[in-house]
Tab-separated table of C-alpha atoms in Angstrom:
chain	number	residue	atom	x	y	z
A	31	MET	CA	-36.889	20.603	-2.517
A	32	GLU	CA	-35.286	17.610	-0.773
A	33	PHE	CA	-31.626	16.873	-1.545
A	34	GLU	CA	-30.417	14.511	1.184
A	35	GLU	CA	-29.720	10.926	0.244
A	36	ARG	CA	-30.325	8.186	2.816
A	37	PRO	CA	-27.705	5.407	3.139
A	38	ILE	CA	-29.153	1.906	2.843
A	39	SER	CA	-25.877	0.025	3.272
A	40	SER	CA	-22.204	0.766	3.591
A	41	GLU	CA	-19.002	-1.227	3.189
A	42	THR	CA	-15.360	-0.188	3.579
A	43	VAL	CA	-13.632	-1.758	0.575
A	44	PHE	CA	-10.160	-0.315	1.204
A	45	ASP	CA	-8.437	0.964	4.333
A	46	GLY	CA	-4.944	2.266	3.598
A	47	HIS	CA	-2.274	4.517	5.045
A	48	LEU	CA	-3.650	7.736	3.531
A	49	ILE	CA	-7.255	7.021	2.587
A	50	SER	CA	-10.119	4.624	3.057
A	51	VAL	CA	-12.803	3.933	0.481
A	52	GLU	CA	-16.432	3.322	1.375
A	53	VAL	CA	-19.113	2.085	-1.013
A	54	GLN	CA	-22.618	3.128	-0.047
A	55	GLN	CA	-25.962	2.157	-1.457
A	56	VAL	CA	-28.253	5.163	-1.025
A	57	LYS	CA	-31.855	6.055	-1.605
A	58	THR	CA	-32.181	9.339	-3.484
A	59	PRO	CA	-34.901	11.907	-2.713
A	60	LYS	CA	-36.781	10.611	-5.779
A	61	GLY	CA	-36.732	7.092	-4.298
A	62	ASN	CA	-34.093	5.648	-6.614
A	63	VAL	CA	-31.248	3.451	-5.359
A	64	ALA	CA	-27.751	4.578	-6.323
A	65	GLN	CA	-24.164	3.663	-5.481
A	66	ARG	CA	-21.746	6.194	-3.979
A	67	GLU	CA	-17.998	5.616	-3.740
A	68	ILE	CA	-16.531	7.844	-1.033
A	69	VAL	CA	-12.853	8.457	-0.353
A	70	HIS	CA	-12.235	9.329	3.305
A	71	HIS	CA	-9.138	11.458	3.912
A	72	ALA	CA	-7.808	13.203	7.006
A	73	PRO	CA	-8.272	16.973	7.229
A	74	ALA	CA	-5.429	18.874	5.584
A	75	VAL	CA	-3.700	22.252	5.569
A	76	ALA	CA	-2.006	24.351	2.903
A	77	LEU	CA	0.148	27.459	3.170
A	78	LEU	CA	0.493	30.530	1.014
A	79	ALA	CA	3.965	31.345	2.325
A	80	ILE	CA	5.156	34.810	1.267
A	81	THR	CA	8.802	35.782	1.777
A	82	ASP	CA	10.064	39.236	2.776
A	83	GLN	CA	11.038	39.633	-0.898
A	84	ASP	CA	7.303	39.346	-1.777
A	85	GLU	CA	7.676	35.944	-3.410
A	86	MET	CA	5.689	32.790	-2.694
A	87	ILE	CA	7.264	29.449	-1.877
A	88	LEU	CA	6.380	26.595	-4.198
A	89	GLU	CA	7.353	22.941	-3.925
A	90	LYS	CA	8.233	20.771	-6.865
A	91	GLN	CA	7.314	17.142	-6.257
A	92	TRP	CA	6.203	13.944	-7.961
A	93	ARG	CA	2.493	13.067	-7.760
A	94	SER	CA	1.745	9.415	-8.542
A	95	PRO	CA	-2.035	9.828	-9.142
A	96	ILE	CA	-1.311	12.024	-12.175
A	97	ALA	CA	2.125	10.509	-12.930
A	98	LYS	CA	3.970	13.786	-13.156
A	99	THR	CA	5.837	16.464	-11.248
A	100	THR	CA	3.793	19.373	-9.923
A	101	LEU	CA	4.368	22.803	-8.453
A	102	GLU	CA	2.350	23.295	-5.268
A	103	ILE	CA	2.204	25.342	-2.125
A	104	PRO	CA	3.359	23.581	1.069
A	105	ALA	CA	0.613	21.305	2.408
A	106	GLY	CA	-0.052	18.209	4.448
A	107	LYS	CA	-2.558	16.344	6.534
A	108	VAL	CA	-3.605	17.023	10.096
A	109	ASP	CA	-2.466	13.982	12.053
A	110	SER	CA	-2.081	12.650	15.593
A	111	ARG	CA	0.859	14.975	16.276
A	112	ASP	CA	-1.481	17.948	15.841
A	113	GLU	CA	-4.255	16.974	18.294
A	114	ASN	CA	-6.880	17.905	15.647
A	115	SER	CA	-5.478	21.442	15.308
A	116	ALA	CA	-5.205	22.678	11.722
A	117	LYS	CA	-3.088	25.619	12.894
A	118	HIS	CA	-0.631	23.276	14.621
A	119	ALA	CA	-0.442	21.180	11.443
A	120	ALA	CA	0.252	24.319	9.381
A	121	ILE	CA	3.121	25.335	11.691
A	122	ARG	CA	4.529	21.790	11.582
A	123	GLU	CA	4.211	21.414	7.801
A	124	LEU	CA	5.857	24.807	7.203
A	125	ASN	CA	8.822	23.647	9.307
A	126	GLU	CA	9.022	20.158	7.775
A	127	GLU	CA	8.692	21.198	4.150
A	128	THR	CA	10.289	24.664	3.954
A	129	ARG	CA	12.383	24.954	7.146
A	130	TYR	CA	10.682	28.289	7.915
A	131	GLN	CA	8.509	29.568	10.722
A	132	ALA	CA	6.025	32.425	10.350
A	133	ASP	CA	5.647	35.506	12.526
A	134	SER	CA	2.067	35.721	11.253
A	135	LEU	CA	-0.187	32.799	10.366
A	136	LYS	CA	-3.682	33.825	9.236
A	137	LYS	CA	-6.500	31.541	8.153
A	138	ILE	CA	-7.615	32.441	4.635
A	139	SER	CA	-10.317	29.859	4.004
A	140	GLY	CA	-11.463	26.296	4.491
A	141	PHE	CA	-12.809	24.140	1.663
A	142	TYR	CA	-13.480	20.606	0.477
A	143	SER	CA	-10.885	19.568	-2.089
A	144	SER	CA	-13.116	17.343	-4.265
A	145	VAL	CA	-16.735	17.102	-3.074
A	146	GLY	CA	-17.796	14.678	-5.797
A	147	CYS	CA	-15.864	11.775	-4.294
A	148	MET	CA	-13.831	12.829	-1.235
A	149	ASP	CA	-14.460	14.226	2.259
A	150	GLU	CA	-11.028	15.907	2.643
A	151	TYR	CA	-11.417	19.357	4.243
A	152	MET	CA	-8.462	21.688	3.731
A	153	THR	CA	-7.653	24.863	5.655
A	154	LEU	CA	-5.598	27.443	3.760
A	155	TYR	CA	-3.310	29.778	5.700
A	156	LEU	CA	-1.296	32.875	4.824
A	157	ALA	CA	2.194	32.684	6.337
A	158	THR	CA	4.285	35.867	6.468
A	159	GLY	CA	7.297	37.119	8.386
A	160	LEU	CA	9.217	33.963	7.501
A	161	THR	CA	12.466	33.158	9.289
A	162	PRO	CA	14.525	29.964	9.348
A	163	VAL	CA	13.545	27.525	12.103
A	164	ALA	CA	15.951	26.840	14.964
A	165	ASP	CA	14.851	23.199	15.316
A	166	GLU	CA	14.148	21.320	12.093
A	167	LEU	CA	11.435	18.689	12.305
A	168	PRO	CA	12.052	15.444	10.395
A	169	GLN	CA	10.798	15.457	6.830
A	170	ASP	CA	8.460	12.739	5.575
A	171	GLN	CA	10.563	9.847	4.283
A	172	ASP	CA	8.350	9.356	1.233
A	173	GLU	CA	8.620	12.954	-0.017
A	174	GLN	CA	11.194	14.410	-2.400
A	175	LEU	CA	10.759	18.205	-2.484
A	176	ALA	CA	12.578	21.051	-4.212
A	177	LEU	CA	11.662	24.607	-3.244
A	178	ILE	CA	11.446	27.607	-5.540
A	179	THR	CA	10.182	31.134	-5.020
A	180	VAL	CA	8.208	33.139	-7.579
A	181	THR	CA	6.638	36.569	-7.803
A	182	LEU	CA	2.905	37.035	-8.213
A	183	ASP	CA	3.313	37.851	-11.912
A	184	GLN	CA	5.401	34.711	-12.418
A	185	ALA	CA	2.836	32.591	-10.545
A	186	LEU	CA	-0.045	33.962	-12.647
A	187	ALA	CA	1.925	33.260	-15.833
A	188	MET	CA	2.580	29.704	-14.587
A	189	ILE	CA	-1.171	29.183	-14.189
A	190	ASP	CA	-1.805	30.550	-17.691
A	191	SER	CA	0.873	28.285	-19.208
A	192	GLY	CA	-0.414	25.186	-17.395
A	193	GLU	CA	2.766	24.837	-15.345
A	194	ILE	CA	0.677	25.162	-12.160
A	195	GLU	CA	-2.398	22.908	-12.230
A	196	ASP	CA	-2.998	22.188	-8.549
A	197	ALA	CA	-6.322	23.626	-7.310
A	198	LYS	CA	-5.196	24.682	-3.810
A	199	THR	CA	-2.180	26.438	-5.303
A	200	ILE	CA	-4.254	28.240	-7.923
A	201	MET	CA	-6.712	29.315	-5.217
A	202	ALA	CA	-3.841	30.653	-3.080
A	203	ILE	CA	-2.344	32.583	-5.992
A	204	TYR	CA	-5.666	34.207	-6.840
A	205	TYR	CA	-6.116	35.095	-3.158
A	206	TRP	CA	-2.657	36.707	-3.218
A	207	GLN	CA	-3.651	38.638	-6.334
A	208	GLY	CA	-6.801	39.842	-4.586
A	209	MET	CA	-4.744	40.945	-1.564
A	210	LYS	CA	-2.560	43.049	-3.856
A	211	HIS	CA	-5.546	44.661	-5.596
A	212	ASN	CA	-7.424	45.345	-2.354
A	213	GLY	CA	-4.427	46.572	-0.398
């Protein structure tokens, strides 16, 4: 069975600081013409940062697209400072957002955040052996973050109550739960 769609035309209708939006006309495998609206986003990283007290670091921050405050794991985009290295971006974001460095940084997984409309690819890391950084990198001027730490049981309860709704954070918490069950 054929699945690939063939672009007929393409136009960038928005090119902003964080994203660009492309509108494509495509021919489907059945020969139909359809419109696709694609959000292009830089690759990104996220960190399941576990303290020596066996608690994860969460960030409380405002998210304009959903007009509310969320609880999320530290994350950010891979940018020019990182020379296309997701690992470098993870180290930088951990410093910028939490003021910690990790003795161990292990890739957990890579995934597309929303394949129906966006090409953002996110790499999730496990950060352990956390210690305060000696040299603090500047924080993003447009971010207002508050850090909290929670146990696995607290994090799972926060998912159940709807307090944590962010997909990358939920994925990280369930990974952490699996780590605990599998040793």
